[in-house]
Coordinates of C-alpha atoms in Angstrom, one line a residue:
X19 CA 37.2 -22.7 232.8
X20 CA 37.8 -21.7 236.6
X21 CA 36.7 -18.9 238.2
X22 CA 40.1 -17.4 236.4
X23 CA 37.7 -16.3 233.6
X24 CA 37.9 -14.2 230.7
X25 CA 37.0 -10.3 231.8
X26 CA 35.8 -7.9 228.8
X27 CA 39.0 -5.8 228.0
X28 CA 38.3 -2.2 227.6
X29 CA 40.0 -1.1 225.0
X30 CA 38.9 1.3 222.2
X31 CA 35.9 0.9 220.0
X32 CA 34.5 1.9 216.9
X33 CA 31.0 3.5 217.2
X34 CA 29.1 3.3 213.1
X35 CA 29.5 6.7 212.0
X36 CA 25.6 7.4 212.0
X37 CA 25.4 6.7 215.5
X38 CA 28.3 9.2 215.9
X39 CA 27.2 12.1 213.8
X40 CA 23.7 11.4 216.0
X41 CA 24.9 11.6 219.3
X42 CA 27.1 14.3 218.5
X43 CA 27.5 17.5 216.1
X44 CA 30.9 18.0 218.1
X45 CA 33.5 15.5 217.0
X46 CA 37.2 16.2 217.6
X47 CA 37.4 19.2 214.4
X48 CA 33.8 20.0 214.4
X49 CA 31.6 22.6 215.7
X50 CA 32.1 22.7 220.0
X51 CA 29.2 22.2 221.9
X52 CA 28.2 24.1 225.0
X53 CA 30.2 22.8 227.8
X54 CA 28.8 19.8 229.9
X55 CA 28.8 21.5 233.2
X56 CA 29.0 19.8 236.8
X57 CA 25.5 19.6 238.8
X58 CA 25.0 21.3 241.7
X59 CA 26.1 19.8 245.3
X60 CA 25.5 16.0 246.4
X61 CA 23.9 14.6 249.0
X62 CA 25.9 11.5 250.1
X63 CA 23.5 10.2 252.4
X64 CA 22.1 7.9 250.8
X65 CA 19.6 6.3 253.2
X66 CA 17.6 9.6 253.4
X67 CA 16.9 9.9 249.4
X68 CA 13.3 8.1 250.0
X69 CA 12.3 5.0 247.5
X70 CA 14.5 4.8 244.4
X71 CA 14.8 2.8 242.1
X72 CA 17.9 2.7 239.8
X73 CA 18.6 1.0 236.1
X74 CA 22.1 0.1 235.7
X75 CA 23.3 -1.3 232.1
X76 CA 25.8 -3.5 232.0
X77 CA 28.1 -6.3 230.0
X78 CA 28.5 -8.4 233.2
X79 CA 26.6 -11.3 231.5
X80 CA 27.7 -14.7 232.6
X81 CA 30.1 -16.7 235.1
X82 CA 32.6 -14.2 237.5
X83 CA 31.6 -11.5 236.0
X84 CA 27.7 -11.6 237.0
X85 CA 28.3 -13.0 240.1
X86 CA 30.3 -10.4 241.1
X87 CA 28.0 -7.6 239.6
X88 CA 24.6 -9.6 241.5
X89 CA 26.7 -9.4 245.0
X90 CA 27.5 -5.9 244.6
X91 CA 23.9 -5.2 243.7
X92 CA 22.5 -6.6 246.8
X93 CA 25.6 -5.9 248.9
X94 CA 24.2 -2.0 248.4
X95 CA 20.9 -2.8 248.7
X96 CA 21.2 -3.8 251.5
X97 CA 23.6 -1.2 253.1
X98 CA 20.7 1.1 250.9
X99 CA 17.0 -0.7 251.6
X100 CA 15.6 2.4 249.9
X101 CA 17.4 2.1 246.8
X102 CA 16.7 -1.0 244.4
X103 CA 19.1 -1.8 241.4
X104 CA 17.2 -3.4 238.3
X105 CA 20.2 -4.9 235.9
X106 CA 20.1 -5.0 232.4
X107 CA 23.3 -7.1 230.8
X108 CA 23.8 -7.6 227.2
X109 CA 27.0 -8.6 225.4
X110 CA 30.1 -5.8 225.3
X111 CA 29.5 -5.3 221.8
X112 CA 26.0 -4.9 221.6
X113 CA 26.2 -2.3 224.5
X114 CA 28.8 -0.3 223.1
X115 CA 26.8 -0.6 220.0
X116 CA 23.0 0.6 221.4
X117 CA 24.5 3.0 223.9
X118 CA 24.4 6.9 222.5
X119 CA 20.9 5.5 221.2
X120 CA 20.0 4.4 225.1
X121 CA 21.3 7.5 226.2
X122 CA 19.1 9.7 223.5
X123 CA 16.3 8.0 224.2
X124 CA 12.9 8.9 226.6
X125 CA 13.9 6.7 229.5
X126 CA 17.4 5.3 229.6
X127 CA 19.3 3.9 232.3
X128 CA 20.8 5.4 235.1
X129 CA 23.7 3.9 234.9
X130 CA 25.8 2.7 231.9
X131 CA 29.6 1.2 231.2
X132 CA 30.2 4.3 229.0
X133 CA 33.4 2.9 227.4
X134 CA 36.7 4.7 228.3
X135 CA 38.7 6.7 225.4
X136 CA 37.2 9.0 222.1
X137 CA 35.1 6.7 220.9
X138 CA 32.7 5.9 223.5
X139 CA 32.6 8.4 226.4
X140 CA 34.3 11.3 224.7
X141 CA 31.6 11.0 221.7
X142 CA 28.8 10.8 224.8
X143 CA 30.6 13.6 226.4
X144 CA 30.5 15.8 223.1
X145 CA 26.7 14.5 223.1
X146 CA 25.8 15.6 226.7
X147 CA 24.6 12.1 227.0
X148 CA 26.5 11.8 230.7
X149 CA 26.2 13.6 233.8
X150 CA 29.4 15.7 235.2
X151 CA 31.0 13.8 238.3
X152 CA 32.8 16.6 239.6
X153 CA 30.5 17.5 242.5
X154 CA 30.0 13.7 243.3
X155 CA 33.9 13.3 243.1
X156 CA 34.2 16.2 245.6
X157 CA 31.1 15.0 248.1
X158 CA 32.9 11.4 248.4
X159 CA 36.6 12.3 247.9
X160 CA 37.2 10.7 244.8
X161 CA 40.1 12.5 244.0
X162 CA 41.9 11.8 247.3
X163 CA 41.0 8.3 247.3
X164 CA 41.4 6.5 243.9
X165 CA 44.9 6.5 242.4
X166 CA 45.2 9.7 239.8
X167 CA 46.4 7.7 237.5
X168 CA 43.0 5.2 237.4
X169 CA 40.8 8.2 237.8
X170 CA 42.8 10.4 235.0
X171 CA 41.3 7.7 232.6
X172 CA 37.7 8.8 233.0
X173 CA 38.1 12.6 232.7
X174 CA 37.6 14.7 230.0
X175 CA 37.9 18.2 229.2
X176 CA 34.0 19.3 229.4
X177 CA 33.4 20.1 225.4
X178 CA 34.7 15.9 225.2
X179 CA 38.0 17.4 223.6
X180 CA 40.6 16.5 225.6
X181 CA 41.0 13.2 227.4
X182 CA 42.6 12.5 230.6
X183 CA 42.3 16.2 232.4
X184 CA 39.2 18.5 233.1
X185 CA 36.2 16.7 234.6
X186 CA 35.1 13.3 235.7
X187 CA 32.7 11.5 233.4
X188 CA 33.3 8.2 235.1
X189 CA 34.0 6.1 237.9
X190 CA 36.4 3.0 237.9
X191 CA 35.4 -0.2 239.6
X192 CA 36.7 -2.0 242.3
X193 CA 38.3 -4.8 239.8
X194 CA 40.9 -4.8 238.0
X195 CA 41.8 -5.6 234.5
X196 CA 45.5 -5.8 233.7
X197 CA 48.3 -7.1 231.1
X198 CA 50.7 -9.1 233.5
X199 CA 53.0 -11.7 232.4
X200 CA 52.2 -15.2 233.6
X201 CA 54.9 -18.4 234.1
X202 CA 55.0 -22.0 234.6
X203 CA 56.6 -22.4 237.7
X204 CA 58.2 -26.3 236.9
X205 CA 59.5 -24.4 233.9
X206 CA 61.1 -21.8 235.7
X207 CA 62.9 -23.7 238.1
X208 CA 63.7 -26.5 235.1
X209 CA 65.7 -23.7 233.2
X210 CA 67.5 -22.6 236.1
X211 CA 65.6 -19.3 236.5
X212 CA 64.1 -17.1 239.2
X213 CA 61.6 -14.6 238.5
X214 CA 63.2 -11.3 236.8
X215 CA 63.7 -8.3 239.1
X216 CA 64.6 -6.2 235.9
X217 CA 63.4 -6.1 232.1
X218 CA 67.3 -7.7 231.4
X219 CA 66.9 -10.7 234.1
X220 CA 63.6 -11.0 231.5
X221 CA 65.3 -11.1 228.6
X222 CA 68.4 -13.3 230.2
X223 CA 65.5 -15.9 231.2
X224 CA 64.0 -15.7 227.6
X225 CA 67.2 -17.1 226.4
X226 CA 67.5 -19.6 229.0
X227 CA 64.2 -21.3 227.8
X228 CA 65.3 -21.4 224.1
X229 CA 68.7 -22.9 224.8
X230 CA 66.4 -25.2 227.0
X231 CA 64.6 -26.2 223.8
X232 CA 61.6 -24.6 226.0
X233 CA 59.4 -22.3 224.1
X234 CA 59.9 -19.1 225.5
X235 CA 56.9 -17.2 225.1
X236 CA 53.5 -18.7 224.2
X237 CA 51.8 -16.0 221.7
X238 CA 48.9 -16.5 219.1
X239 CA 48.4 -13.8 216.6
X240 CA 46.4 -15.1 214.0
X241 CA 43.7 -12.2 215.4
X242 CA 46.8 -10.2 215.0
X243 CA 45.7 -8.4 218.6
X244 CA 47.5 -11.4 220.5
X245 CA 50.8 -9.1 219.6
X246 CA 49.6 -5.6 221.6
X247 CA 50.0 -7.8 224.4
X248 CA 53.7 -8.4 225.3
X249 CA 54.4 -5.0 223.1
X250 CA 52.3 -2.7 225.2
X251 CA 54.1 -4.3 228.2
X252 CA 57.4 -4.0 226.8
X253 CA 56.5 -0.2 226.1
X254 CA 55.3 0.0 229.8
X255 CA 58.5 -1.5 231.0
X256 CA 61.0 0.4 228.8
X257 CA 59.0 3.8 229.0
X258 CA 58.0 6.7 231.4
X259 CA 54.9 6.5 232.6
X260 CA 54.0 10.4 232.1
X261 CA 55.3 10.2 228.9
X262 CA 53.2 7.0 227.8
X263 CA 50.3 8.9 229.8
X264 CA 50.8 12.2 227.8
X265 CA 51.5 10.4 224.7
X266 CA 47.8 8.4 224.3
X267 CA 46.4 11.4 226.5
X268 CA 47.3 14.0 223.9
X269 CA 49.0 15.9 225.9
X270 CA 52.4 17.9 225.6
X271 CA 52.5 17.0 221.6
X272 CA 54.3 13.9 222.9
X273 CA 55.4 12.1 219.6
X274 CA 55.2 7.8 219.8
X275 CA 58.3 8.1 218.0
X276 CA 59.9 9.5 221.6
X277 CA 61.7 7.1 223.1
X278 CA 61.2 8.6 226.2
X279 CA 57.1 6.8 225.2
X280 CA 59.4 3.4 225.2
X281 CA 57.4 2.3 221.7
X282 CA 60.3 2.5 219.7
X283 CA 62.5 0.0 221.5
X284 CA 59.2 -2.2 222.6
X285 CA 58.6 -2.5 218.3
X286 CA 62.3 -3.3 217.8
X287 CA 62.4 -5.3 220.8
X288 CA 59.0 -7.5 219.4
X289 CA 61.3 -8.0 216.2
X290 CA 63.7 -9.3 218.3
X291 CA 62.0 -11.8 220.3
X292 CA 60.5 -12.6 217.1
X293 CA 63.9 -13.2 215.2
X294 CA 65.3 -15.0 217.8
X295 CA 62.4 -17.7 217.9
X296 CA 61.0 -16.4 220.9
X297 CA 57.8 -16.1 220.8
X298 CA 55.4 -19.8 219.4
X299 CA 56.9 -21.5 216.2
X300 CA 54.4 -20.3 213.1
X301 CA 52.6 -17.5 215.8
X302 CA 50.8 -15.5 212.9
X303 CA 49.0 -18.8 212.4
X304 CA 48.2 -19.4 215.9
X305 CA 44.4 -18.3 217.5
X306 CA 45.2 -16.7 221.2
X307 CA 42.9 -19.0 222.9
X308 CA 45.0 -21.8 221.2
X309 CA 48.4 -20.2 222.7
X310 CA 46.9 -20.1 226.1
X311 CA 46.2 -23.6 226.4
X312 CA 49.2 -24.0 225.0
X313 CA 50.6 -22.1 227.6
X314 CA 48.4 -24.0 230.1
X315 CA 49.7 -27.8 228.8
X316 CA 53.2 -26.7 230.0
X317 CA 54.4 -26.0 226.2
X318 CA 56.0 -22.8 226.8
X319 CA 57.7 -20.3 230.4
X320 CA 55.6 -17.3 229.9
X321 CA 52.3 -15.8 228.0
X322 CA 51.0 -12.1 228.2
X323 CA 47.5 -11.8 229.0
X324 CA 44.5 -9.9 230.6
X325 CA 44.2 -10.8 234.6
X326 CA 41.9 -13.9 234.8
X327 CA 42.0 -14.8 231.3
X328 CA 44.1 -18.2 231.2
X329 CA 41.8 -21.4 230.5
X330 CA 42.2 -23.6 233.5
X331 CA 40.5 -26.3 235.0
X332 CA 40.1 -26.9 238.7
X333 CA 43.8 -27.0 240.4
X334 CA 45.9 -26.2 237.7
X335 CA 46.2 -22.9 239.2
X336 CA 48.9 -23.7 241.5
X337 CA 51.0 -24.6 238.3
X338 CA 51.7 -20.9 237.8
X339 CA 52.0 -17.5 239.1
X340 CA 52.0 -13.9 237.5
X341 CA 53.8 -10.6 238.1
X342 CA 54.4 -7.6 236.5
X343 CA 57.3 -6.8 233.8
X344 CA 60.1 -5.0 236.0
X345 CA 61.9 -2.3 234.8
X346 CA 65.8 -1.0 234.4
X347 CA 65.7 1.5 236.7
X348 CA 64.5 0.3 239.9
X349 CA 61.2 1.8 239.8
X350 CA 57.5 0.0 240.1
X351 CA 56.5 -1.8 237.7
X352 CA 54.5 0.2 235.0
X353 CA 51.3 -1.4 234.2
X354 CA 48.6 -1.1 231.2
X355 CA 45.6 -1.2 233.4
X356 CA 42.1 -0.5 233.6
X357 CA 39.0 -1.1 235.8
X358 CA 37.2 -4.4 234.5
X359 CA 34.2 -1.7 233.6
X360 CA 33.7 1.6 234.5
X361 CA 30.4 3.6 235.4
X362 CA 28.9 6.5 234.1
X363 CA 25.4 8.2 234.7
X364 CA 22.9 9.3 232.3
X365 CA 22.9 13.1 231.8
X366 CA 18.6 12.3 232.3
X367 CA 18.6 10.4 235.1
X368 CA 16.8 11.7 237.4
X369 CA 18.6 10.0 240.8
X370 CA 21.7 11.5 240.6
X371 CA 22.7 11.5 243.7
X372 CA 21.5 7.8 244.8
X373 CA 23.8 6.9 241.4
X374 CA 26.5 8.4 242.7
X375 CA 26.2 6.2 245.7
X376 CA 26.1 3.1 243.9
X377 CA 29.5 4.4 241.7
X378 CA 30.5 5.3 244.6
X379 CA 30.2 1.9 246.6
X380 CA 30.9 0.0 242.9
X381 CA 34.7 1.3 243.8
X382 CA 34.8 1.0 247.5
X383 CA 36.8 -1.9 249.6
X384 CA 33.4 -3.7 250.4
X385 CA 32.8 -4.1 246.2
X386 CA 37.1 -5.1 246.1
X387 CA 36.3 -8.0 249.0
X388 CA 33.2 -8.9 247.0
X389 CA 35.6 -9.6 244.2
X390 CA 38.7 -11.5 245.8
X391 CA 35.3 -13.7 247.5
X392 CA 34.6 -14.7 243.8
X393 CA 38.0 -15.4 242.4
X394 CA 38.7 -12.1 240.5
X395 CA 41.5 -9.5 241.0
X396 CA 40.2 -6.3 242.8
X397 CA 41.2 -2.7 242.4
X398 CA 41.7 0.6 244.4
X399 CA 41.9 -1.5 248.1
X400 CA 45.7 -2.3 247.6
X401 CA 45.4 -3.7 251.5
X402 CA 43.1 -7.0 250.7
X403 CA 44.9 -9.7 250.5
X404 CA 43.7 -13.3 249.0
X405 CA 42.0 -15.6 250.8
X406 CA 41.2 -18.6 249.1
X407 CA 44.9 -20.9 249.1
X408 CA 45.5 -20.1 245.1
X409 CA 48.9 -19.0 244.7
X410 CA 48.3 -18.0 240.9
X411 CA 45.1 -15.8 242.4
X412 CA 47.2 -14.5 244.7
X413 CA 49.9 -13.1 242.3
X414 CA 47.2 -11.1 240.7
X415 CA 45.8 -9.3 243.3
X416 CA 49.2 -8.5 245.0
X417 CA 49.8 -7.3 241.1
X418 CA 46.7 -5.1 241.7
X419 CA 47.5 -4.1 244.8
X420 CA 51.0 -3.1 243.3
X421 CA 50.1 -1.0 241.0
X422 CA 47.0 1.2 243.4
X423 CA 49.3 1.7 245.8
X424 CA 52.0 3.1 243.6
X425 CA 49.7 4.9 241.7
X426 CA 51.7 3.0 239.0
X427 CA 49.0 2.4 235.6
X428 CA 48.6 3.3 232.3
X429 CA 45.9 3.0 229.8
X430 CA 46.0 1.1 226.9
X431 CA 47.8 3.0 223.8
X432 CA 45.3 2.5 221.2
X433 CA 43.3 4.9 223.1
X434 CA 45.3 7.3 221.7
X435 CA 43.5 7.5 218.1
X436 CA 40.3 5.6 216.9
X437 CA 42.5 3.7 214.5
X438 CA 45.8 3.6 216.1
X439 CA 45.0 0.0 217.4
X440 CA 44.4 -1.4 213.6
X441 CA 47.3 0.5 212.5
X442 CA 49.9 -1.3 215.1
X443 CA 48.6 -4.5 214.4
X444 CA 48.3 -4.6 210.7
X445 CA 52.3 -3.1 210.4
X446 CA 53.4 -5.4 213.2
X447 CA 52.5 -8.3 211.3
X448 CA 53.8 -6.9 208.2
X449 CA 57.2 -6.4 210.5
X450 CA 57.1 -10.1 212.2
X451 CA 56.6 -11.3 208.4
X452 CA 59.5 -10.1 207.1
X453 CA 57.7 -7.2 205.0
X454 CA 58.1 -4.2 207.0
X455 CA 60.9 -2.9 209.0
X456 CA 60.9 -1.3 212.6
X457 CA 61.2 2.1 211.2
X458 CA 58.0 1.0 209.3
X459 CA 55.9 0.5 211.7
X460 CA 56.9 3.7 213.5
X461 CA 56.0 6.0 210.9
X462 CA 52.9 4.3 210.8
X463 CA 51.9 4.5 214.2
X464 CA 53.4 8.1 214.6
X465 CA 51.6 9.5 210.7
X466 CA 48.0 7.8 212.3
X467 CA 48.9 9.4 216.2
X468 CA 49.8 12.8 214.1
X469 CA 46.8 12.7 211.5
X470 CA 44.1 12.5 214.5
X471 CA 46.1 15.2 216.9
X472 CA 45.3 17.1 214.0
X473 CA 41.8 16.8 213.8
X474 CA 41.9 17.2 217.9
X475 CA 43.5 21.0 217.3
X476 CA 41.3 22.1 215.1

């Protein structure tokens, strides 16, 4: 695999329920806790906080990843001689597993990858298990500088009921980690088709591959995830951002069955692709990685996936590119997107302010450079360009670059419930199979959205 490798997606994940009743007497219906209140004001000068020495935990393991995390590491160090960064990596699971027991426990790190959505930094939130940004945000001008719709997925209300307003738990990363659509370039040009400037120049070039005898879209979904993929971008393209935003936010009682949310014609339009022979012959059978070297061998035009995440081998990259799925109406491009981690600091630590720094560098252009230098898409520094001759590498980070400077993400749906993620895949494949209809899978998506806004008012 190239240096186009596979970044953790941060999606939502389910903590054992012992772990969550200890962190936390407060979960969304239960009994609030007092309010996790911001800190007093920060000192942003780093280089006068004497010797520190900071414990960051992280799931940055292996190839891209840890290279990128060791350069930014000794990139601050040495902007920071004062402050040394001791890294502890273990696998994305296992962190989001042994977190809220790090957290609880005598001497845990400064920094952690507390998990975006309920289940991870809400539940450590509730806990008091993370420090209050808010005075960090205003000493380095967070708010002015990252785009509000990044930042927005890090904040909580301060009792850890309400996602996506109130205070800042956590800080994104300069790196991005977003669904884009990627194409064979020999393919396009073979069916006679130029990239789409709207979702119906999409659909028109979907068609064009099958009359081709070209598969049109290369999809796995024998994991039964490998269809959130091109449906969540569908939604994106079809939707409105504030609505889609509201709607996993719960905000506004915005219902997924809106279609102003763009779900309902993103299901029908997955049936459609489906019905039509769109998508890999015998897909429910298919394992993702299998569809992406599919995808890779030249056997179908397009594949949704994560930034970074195809399997090539050296120079195959030039064989494709990657954008965005346009939209109808002209505007940007709508994006599910996310930082490729995100930082949070320990409600004990006891070097606030000299983590702060280090979240605060973490999401600077230096850290955004440091990433394009290894072959992975940046974030927040929509001016940096590519610099290494890939032209597939160079589609995502002008993707990246797209979507900070039009302020333009989302955050991926299933953060709107604990379960809502198993719910849409479970009923989609019943719909692809024949055994549930569109209206199906709505009311299953809108009873599990409905059941857990419940439990949040309360």
């Amino acid at each position: 695999m190239s240096l186009h490798s596979m970044s953790v997606r941060a999606g939502a994940v389910a903590l054992p329920i012992a772990v969550l009743l200890a962190v936390s007497a407060c979960a969304p219906g239960g009994t609030v806790a007092p309010a996790s209140k911001a800190s007093g004001p920060v000192s942003t000068d780093a280089a006068k906080l004497g010797t520190v020495h900071l414990n960051v935990l992280d799931y940055f393991s292996g190839g891209t990843d840890a290279m990128w995390m060791n350069k930014v590491v000794a990139a601050f160090h040495k902007k920071y001689p004062n402050i040394t960064v001791t890294r502890a990596s273990m696998p994305w699971g296992d962190v989001m597993q042994a977190l809220p027991l790090k957290l609880q426990s005598n001497n845990p790190p400064d920094i952690v990858p507390a998990n975006n959505g309920w289940q991870s930094l809400g539940t450590l939130v509730q806990g008091h298990l993370v420090m209050n940004l808010d005075q960090a945000a205003k000493a380095y001008g967070w708010r002015q500088q990252v785009p509000q719709s990044i930042l927005r997925e890090h904040e909580f209300s301060v009792d850890g009921k309400q996602m996506g307003t109130g205070s800042l738990f956590g800080m994104p990363v300069a790196r991005s980690s977003m669904i884009e659509v990627f194409y064979n370039r020999a393919l396009l040009a073979k069916v006679g088709a130029t990239l789409p400037k709207t979702f119906t120049d999409f659909t028109a070039d979907l068609a064009k591959a099958k009359n081709a005898g070209i598969t049109p879209i290369a999809l796995g979904n024998v994991e039964q995830v490998g269809i959130t993929e091109p449906l969540f971008s569908t939604m994106d393209a079809l939707g409105g951002q504030q609505k889609i935003s509201d709607l996993i936010y719960s905000q506004d009682k915005v219902s997924i069955s809106d279609p102003a949310t763009g779900f309902p014609q993103a299901i029908s339009t997955m049936k459609d692709w489906a019905d039509k022979g769109y998508f890999t012959k015998q897909f429910a059978s298919v394992a993702g990685q299998d569809a992406a070297q599919a995808f890779v061998d030249g056997q179908a035009l397009f594949h949704f996936d994560y930034s970074g995440s195809l399997p090539l081998k050296p120079g195959q990259s030039k064989n494709f590119g990657s954008f965005l799925l346009p939209r109808n109406d002209g505007a940007a491009p709508v994006a599910t997107t996310s930082s490729a981690t995100n930082f949070s600091v320990s409600a004990k630590s006891k070097h606030a302010d000299a983590a702060a720094a280090f979240l605060n560098f973490a999401a600077s252009p230096a850290a955004a450079q440091i990433a394009i230098d290894v072959g992975t898409a940046p974030l927040l520094a929509p001016d940096l360009k590519s610099n290494n001759g890939d032209p597939l590498f160079a589609d995502d980070v002008s993707n990246a670059a797209l979507v900070s400077s039009k302020d333009s993400s989302v955050p991926y749906l299933d953060w709107a419930s604990p379960s809502l993620l198993t719910t849409i895949e479970t009923n989609c494949q019943d719909l692809m199979a024949g055994k549930a209809s569109v209206a199906d899978v709505i009311k299953a998506a809108q009873a599990d959205d409905a059941a857990f806004q419940a439990k949040l008012a309360k």
